[in-house]
Short mmCIF file of C-alpha atoms and ligand atoms in Angstrom, two decimals:
data_model
loop_
_atom_site.label_atom_id
_atom_site.label_comp_id
_atom_site.label_asym_id
_atom_site.label_seq_id
_atom_site.Cartn_x
_atom_site.Cartn_y
_atom_site.Cartn_z
CA UNK A 1 -29.25 0.51 43.26
CA UNK A 2 -29.26 4.29 43.43
CA UNK A 3 -28.81 4.43 39.65
CA UNK A 4 -32.16 2.69 39.13
CA UNK A 5 -33.82 5.28 41.27
CA UNK A 6 -32.07 8.03 39.33
CA UNK A 7 -33.22 6.68 36.00
CA UNK A 8 -36.85 6.62 37.06
CA UNK A 9 -36.80 10.05 38.60
CA UNK A 10 -35.02 11.58 35.66
CA UNK A 11 -37.42 10.14 33.16
CA UNK A 12 -40.34 11.72 34.86
CA UNK A 13 -38.49 15.04 35.06
CA UNK A 14 -37.81 14.92 31.39
CA UNK A 15 -41.50 14.47 30.67
CA UNK A 16 -42.29 17.47 32.78
CA UNK A 17 -39.65 19.45 31.03
CA UNK A 18 -41.19 18.66 27.74
CA UNK A 19 -38.86 16.33 25.97
CA UNK A 20 -41.38 13.49 26.23
CA UNK A 21 -42.57 14.38 22.76
CA UNK A 22 -39.74 12.39 21.27
CA UNK A 23 -41.56 9.19 22.16
CA UNK A 24 -39.68 6.09 21.11
CA UNK A 25 -36.44 7.98 20.43
CA UNK A 26 -36.55 9.37 23.93
CA UNK A 27 -36.84 5.93 25.50
CA UNK A 28 -34.18 4.63 23.16
CA UNK A 29 -31.59 7.17 24.14
CA UNK A 30 -32.00 6.24 27.76
CA UNK A 31 -31.80 2.58 27.03
CA UNK A 32 -28.63 3.11 25.04
CA UNK A 33 -27.09 5.52 27.47
CA UNK A 34 -27.57 3.15 30.36
CA UNK A 35 -26.90 -0.07 28.53
CA UNK A 36 -23.67 1.55 27.39
CA UNK A 37 -22.64 2.26 30.94
CA UNK A 38 -22.95 5.98 31.08
CA UNK A 39 -23.45 6.44 34.79
CA UNK A 40 -22.50 8.98 37.38
CA UNK A 41 -18.83 8.55 38.32
CA UNK A 42 -19.49 7.55 41.90
CA UNK A 43 -21.26 4.48 40.50
CA UNK A 44 -18.65 3.51 37.90
CA UNK A 45 -15.68 3.99 40.19
CA UNK A 46 -17.27 1.81 42.89
CA UNK A 47 -18.04 -0.94 40.41
CA UNK A 48 -14.78 -0.60 38.51
CA UNK A 49 -16.44 -0.10 35.11
CA UNK A 50 -15.85 2.61 32.53
CA UNK A 51 -18.31 4.92 30.88
CA UNK A 52 -18.38 5.30 27.13
CA UNK A 53 -16.45 8.41 26.15
CA UNK A 54 -18.85 9.91 23.72
CA UNK A 55 -22.29 9.99 22.19
CA UNK A 56 -23.54 11.50 18.97
CA UNK A 57 -27.07 12.84 18.66
CA UNK A 58 -27.98 13.46 15.06
CA UNK A 59 -31.10 14.32 13.12
CA UNK A 60 -33.02 17.21 11.57
CA UNK A 61 -32.89 20.69 13.17
CA UNK A 62 -35.32 21.50 15.96
CA UNK A 63 -36.02 17.94 17.08
CA UNK A 64 -34.89 18.56 20.65
CA UNK A 65 -31.29 17.33 20.48
CA UNK A 66 -30.05 20.22 22.60
CA UNK A 67 -32.85 19.78 25.13
CA UNK A 68 -32.07 16.12 25.39
CA UNK A 69 -28.30 16.53 25.70
CA UNK A 70 -28.85 19.07 28.47
CA UNK A 71 -31.03 16.62 30.35
CA UNK A 72 -28.52 13.82 29.99
CA UNK A 73 -25.88 16.18 31.34
CA UNK A 74 -28.03 17.17 34.29
CA UNK A 75 -28.99 13.60 34.95
CA UNK A 76 -25.39 12.47 35.14
CA UNK A 77 -23.93 15.08 37.41
CA UNK A 78 -26.86 17.12 38.65
CA UNK A 79 -25.87 20.39 37.02
CA UNK A 80 -25.98 22.16 33.72
CA UNK A 81 -23.41 20.71 31.33
CA UNK A 82 -20.88 22.79 29.45
CA UNK A 83 -22.28 23.59 26.01
CA UNK A 84 -20.10 24.83 23.18
CA UNK A 85 -20.83 25.08 19.53
CA UNK A 86 -18.64 24.28 16.56
CA UNK A 87 -18.62 27.70 14.87
CA UNK A 88 -17.81 29.31 18.25
CA UNK A 89 -14.79 27.09 18.80
CA UNK A 90 -13.58 27.69 15.27
CA UNK A 91 -11.15 30.59 15.16
CA UNK A 92 -9.71 32.36 12.18
CA UNK A 93 -6.29 32.46 13.82
CA UNK A 94 -3.88 29.64 13.12
CA UNK A 95 -3.56 27.29 16.07
CA UNK A 96 -6.30 29.03 18.05
CA UNK A 97 -9.01 26.45 17.27
CA UNK A 98 -6.77 23.61 18.42
CA UNK A 99 -6.20 25.53 21.64
CA UNK A 100 -9.97 26.07 22.06
CA UNK A 101 -10.46 22.33 21.64
CA UNK A 102 -7.76 21.61 24.26
CA UNK A 103 -9.34 24.13 26.64
CA UNK A 104 -12.65 22.27 26.55
CA UNK A 105 -11.05 19.40 28.39
CA UNK A 106 -8.91 21.50 30.74
CA UNK A 107 -11.33 21.55 33.69
CA UNK A 108 -11.78 17.79 33.58
CA UNK A 109 -8.02 17.26 33.43
CA UNK A 110 -7.44 19.60 36.35
CA UNK A 111 -10.20 17.90 38.35
CA UNK A 112 -8.77 14.48 37.73
CA UNK A 113 -5.31 15.62 38.84
CA UNK A 114 -6.54 17.15 42.07
CA UNK A 115 -9.55 14.98 42.96
CA UNK A 116 -8.77 11.60 41.36
CA UNK A 117 -11.67 9.20 41.77
CA UNK A 118 -13.66 11.83 43.62
CA UNK A 119 -13.88 13.92 40.44
CA UNK A 120 -17.34 14.31 38.98
CA UNK A 121 -18.34 13.49 35.43
CA UNK A 122 -17.70 16.43 33.09
CA UNK A 123 -20.33 16.40 30.38
CA UNK A 124 -19.24 18.44 27.38
CA UNK A 125 -21.92 19.12 24.80
CA UNK A 126 -20.61 20.01 21.39
CA UNK A 127 -23.36 21.45 19.21
CA UNK A 128 -22.77 21.62 15.43
CA UNK A 129 -19.72 19.41 15.81
CA UNK A 130 -19.60 19.10 12.01
CA UNK A 131 -18.28 22.68 11.87
CA UNK A 132 -14.91 21.51 13.14
CA UNK A 133 -15.03 17.79 12.39
CA UNK A 134 -15.58 17.50 8.67
CA UNK A 135 -13.77 14.58 7.02
CA UNK A 136 -10.07 15.19 6.82
CA UNK A 137 -9.00 15.96 3.29
CA UNK A 138 -12.50 17.21 2.43
CA UNK A 139 -11.65 20.91 2.65
CA UNK A 140 -9.71 22.35 -0.22
CA UNK A 141 -7.78 25.13 1.49
CA UNK A 142 -4.56 23.14 1.04
CA UNK A 143 -3.21 24.33 4.41
CA UNK A 144 -3.95 21.22 6.44
CA UNK A 145 -5.30 23.52 9.18
CA UNK A 146 -8.63 21.74 9.18
CA UNK A 147 -7.04 18.29 9.45
CA UNK A 148 -4.98 19.45 12.37
CA UNK A 149 -8.15 20.54 14.21
CA UNK A 150 -9.77 17.14 13.71
CA UNK A 151 -6.58 15.46 14.89
CA UNK A 152 -6.53 17.62 17.99
CA UNK A 153 -10.07 16.60 18.91
CA UNK A 154 -9.31 12.92 18.29
CA UNK A 155 -6.19 13.13 20.46
CA UNK A 156 -8.22 14.68 23.23
CA UNK A 157 -10.97 12.07 23.00
CA UNK A 158 -8.42 9.27 23.02
CA UNK A 159 -6.82 10.87 26.06
CA UNK A 160 -10.15 10.79 27.81
CA UNK A 161 -9.55 7.12 28.56
CA UNK A 162 -6.89 8.15 30.99
CA UNK A 163 -9.23 10.77 32.38
CA UNK A 164 -12.37 8.63 32.66
CA UNK A 165 -14.32 11.65 33.90
CA UNK A 166 -15.50 13.09 30.58
CA UNK A 167 -18.53 12.37 28.43
CA UNK A 168 -18.52 14.21 25.12
CA UNK A 169 -21.93 14.55 23.47
CA UNK A 170 -21.66 15.72 19.89
CA UNK A 171 -24.67 16.97 17.97
CA UNK A 172 -25.17 17.50 14.29
CA UNK A 173 -27.72 17.79 11.52
CA UNK A 174 -25.12 16.47 9.07
CA UNK A 175 -23.69 13.20 10.25
CA UNK A 176 -22.64 12.48 6.67
CA UNK A 177 -20.06 15.29 6.86
CA UNK A 178 -18.29 13.99 9.94
CA UNK A 179 -14.85 12.46 9.84
CA UNK A 180 -15.32 8.69 10.10
CA UNK A 181 -12.57 8.41 12.68
CA UNK A 182 -14.68 10.40 15.13
CA UNK A 183 -17.36 7.71 15.05
CA UNK A 184 -15.13 4.71 15.71
CA UNK A 185 -15.49 2.59 18.83
CA UNK A 186 -13.88 4.33 21.76
CA UNK A 187 -14.88 7.76 20.44
CA UNK A 188 -18.47 8.98 19.78
CA UNK A 189 -19.53 5.36 19.86
CA UNK A 190 -23.13 5.67 21.00
CA UNK A 191 -24.98 7.21 18.08
CA UNK A 192 -28.61 8.08 18.37
CA UNK A 193 -30.75 9.43 15.59
CA UNK A 194 -33.38 11.87 16.74
CA UNK A 195 -36.01 11.94 14.05
CA UNK A 196 -39.11 14.07 13.59
CA UNK A 197 -41.90 13.32 16.08
CA UNK A 198 -44.78 11.06 15.05
CA UNK A 199 -48.40 12.06 15.65
CA UNK A 200 -48.40 10.98 19.29
CA UNK A 201 -45.17 12.90 19.81
CA UNK A 202 -46.57 16.02 18.16
CA UNK A 203 -49.61 15.83 20.39
CA UNK A 204 -47.37 15.74 23.47
CA UNK A 205 -45.25 18.62 22.21
CA UNK A 206 -48.35 20.74 21.48
CA UNK A 207 -49.64 19.93 24.96
CA UNK A 208 -46.35 21.01 26.50
CA UNK A 209 -46.27 24.31 24.66
CA UNK A 210 -49.91 25.13 25.43
CA UNK A 211 -49.85 23.99 29.02
CA UNK A 212 -49.59 27.45 30.55
CA UNK A 213 -52.37 28.72 28.28
CA UNK A 214 -54.58 25.93 29.54
CA UNK A 215 -53.87 26.90 33.14
CA UNK A 216 -55.11 30.46 32.59
CA UNK A 217 -58.06 29.33 30.40
CA UNK A 218 -56.62 30.99 27.33
CA UNK A 219 -57.41 27.93 25.17
CA UNK A 220 -60.76 28.26 23.42
CA UNK A 221 -63.29 25.42 23.73
CA UNK A 222 -62.89 24.44 20.09
CA UNK A 223 -59.16 23.71 20.38
CA UNK A 224 -58.45 20.12 19.41
CA UNK A 225 -54.78 19.32 19.85
CA UNK A 226 -55.26 15.81 18.51
CA UNK A 227 -56.51 17.23 15.22
CA UNK A 228 -53.65 19.73 15.14
CA UNK A 229 -51.17 16.90 15.69
CA UNK A 230 -52.73 15.04 12.76
CA UNK A 231 -52.44 18.14 10.56
CA UNK A 232 -48.79 18.83 11.34
CA UNK A 233 -47.07 15.85 9.81
CA UNK A 234 -43.32 16.44 9.30
CA UNK A 235 -43.22 19.36 11.77
CA UNK A 236 -40.28 19.33 14.21
CA UNK A 237 -40.67 20.23 17.89
CA UNK A 238 -39.25 23.69 17.20
CA UNK A 239 -41.70 24.20 14.34
CA UNK A 240 -44.62 23.13 16.53
CA UNK A 241 -43.45 25.65 19.10
CA UNK A 242 -43.44 28.17 16.22
CA UNK A 243 -47.04 27.24 15.36
CA UNK A 244 -48.13 27.88 18.94
CA UNK A 245 -46.36 31.26 18.95
CA UNK A 246 -47.84 32.28 15.65
CA UNK A 247 -51.38 31.23 16.69
CA UNK A 248 -50.94 33.21 19.90
CA UNK A 249 -50.05 36.34 18.04
CA UNK A 250 -53.12 35.97 15.81
CA UNK A 251 -55.27 35.69 18.93
CA UNK A 252 -53.64 38.61 20.73
CA UNK A 253 -53.69 40.90 17.70
CA UNK A 254 -57.35 40.19 17.17
CA UNK A 255 -58.44 40.76 20.73
CA UNK A 256 -56.05 43.13 22.47
CA UNK A 257 -55.76 46.89 22.11
CA UNK A 258 -52.47 48.64 22.87
CA UNK A 259 -53.81 49.68 26.30
CA UNK A 260 -54.56 46.06 27.15
CA UNK A 261 -50.90 45.13 26.81
CA UNK A 262 -50.16 46.59 30.23
CA UNK A 263 -52.65 44.30 31.98
CA UNK A 264 -52.42 40.56 32.77
CA UNK A 265 -53.79 38.51 29.85
CA UNK A 266 -56.01 36.38 32.10
CA UNK A 267 -57.95 39.45 33.19
CA UNK A 268 -59.06 40.10 29.62
CA UNK A 269 -60.96 36.86 29.18
CA UNK A 270 -59.62 36.37 25.68
CA UNK A 271 -59.19 33.03 23.95
CA UNK A 272 -57.08 31.46 21.28
CA UNK A 273 -59.19 29.56 18.75
CA UNK A 274 -58.77 26.65 16.39
CA UNK A 275 -58.89 29.12 13.53
CA UNK A 276 -55.82 30.90 14.94
CA UNK A 277 -54.00 27.58 14.90
CA UNK A 278 -55.09 26.80 11.35
CA UNK A 279 -53.77 30.18 10.19
CA UNK A 280 -50.54 29.46 12.04
CA UNK A 281 -50.13 26.02 10.42
CA UNK A 282 -50.52 27.68 7.08
CA UNK A 283 -47.90 30.26 8.01
CA UNK A 284 -45.28 27.98 9.64
CA UNK A 285 -44.35 25.28 7.15
CA UNK A 286 -42.13 22.29 7.95
CA UNK A 287 -38.60 22.51 6.54
CA UNK A 288 -38.49 18.82 5.71
CA UNK A 289 -42.05 18.43 4.48
CA UNK A 290 -41.34 17.28 0.99
CA UNK A 291 -38.39 15.05 1.69
CA UNK A 292 -39.42 13.10 4.78
CA UNK A 293 -40.79 9.58 4.53
CA UNK A 294 -44.15 8.68 5.94
CA UNK A 295 -43.47 8.59 9.66
CA UNK A 296 -46.84 7.85 11.16
P1 ATP B 1 -30.69 22.22 16.08
O1 ATP B 1 -30.22 20.98 15.39
O2 ATP B 1 -31.25 23.24 15.15
O3 ATP B 1 -29.70 22.78 17.08
P2 ATP B 1 -32.13 20.79 18.13
O4 ATP B 1 -32.49 19.44 17.61
O5 ATP B 1 -30.96 20.89 19.05
O6 ATP B 1 -32.00 21.81 16.93
P3 ATP B 1 -33.56 22.10 20.22
O7 ATP B 1 -32.71 23.32 20.18
O8 ATP B 1 -33.35 21.15 21.34
O9 ATP B 1 -33.45 21.34 18.84
O10 ATP B 1 -35.10 22.50 20.16
C1 ATP B 1 -35.54 23.81 19.86
C2 ATP B 1 -36.81 24.10 20.61
O11 ATP B 1 -37.88 23.32 20.05
C3 ATP B 1 -36.76 23.71 22.07
O12 ATP B 1 -36.28 24.75 22.86
C4 ATP B 1 -38.21 23.36 22.38
O13 ATP B 1 -38.92 24.52 22.74
C5 ATP B 1 -38.76 22.86 21.06
N1 ATP B 1 -38.73 21.38 21.03
C6 ATP B 1 -38.04 20.59 20.18
N2 ATP B 1 -38.28 19.30 20.41
C7 ATP B 1 -39.13 19.25 21.45
C8 ATP B 1 -39.75 18.19 22.18
N3 ATP B 1 -39.52 16.95 21.87
N4 ATP B 1 -40.58 18.52 23.18
C9 ATP B 1 -40.82 19.80 23.48
N5 ATP B 1 -40.27 20.84 22.86
C10 ATP B 1 -39.44 20.59 21.85
#
């Protein structure tokens, strides 16, 4: 089946693109996505099956949810998905947010009307979905405006059944705030927790973010990524990227004069050292350090 081929090729792409660091969670999302029948439309329409309408990716900030959602989007229809974020959709004008929510689905609706089965899958990624989908009745403004926004989104998701060409991927750091109705079967029914990377994951992420440095021999001989992975328990992918940036600036500040900044780094024969990384680890602390359970 072409879909089997797609799955394999996409997985290897994702590793190259650096999401491999999520380890087990990464494999899990693919298993769930495919077991739940999220396939390109040309496959589902031939076989007469339906995709799930929505997925929720949740977990701490900086764990690669956006990266992953983007890849799922690309995998399913070969192009960059539409990404919106909750606070952006939220308008201070009455009725405007509901309209923004309706507009998100407009392209898919138009496509379905004009192209029918030939329509492609519209993947809509909704970052910080909690900004507009807090439990109804939980806000105390007394106007009911918030409830009406949640209702609008639910109506649209329920309408997606008729459309069959939309996959909504919601993302949040605060699943606990979401309106329960959004998570019911038939709505964001595939829910995947993206947790902090374990040691093997951190090692992969550090490799990914130092890959270019390795290519131009910027990494000093004493650099031991395995040790750095062991020393960065509770760091998210974004924080590990921060560590690499911070270590780089220590190295550059130490070895480059202002004049040097105009020349290619590789010509200067400078190196980043383990000490730079240790300074950086001290400087960039994990947000969830104290509260996260032993993951490794
Ligand atoms: P938030 O909840 O704050 O929106 P997020 O979970 O969506 O965060 P991303 O925006 O996907 O996180 O990640 C931020 C950056 O951190 C990425 O651009 C990437 O550079 C780095 N990163 C995070 N996770 C990984 C990973 N698993 N592999 C490689 N890089 C990662």
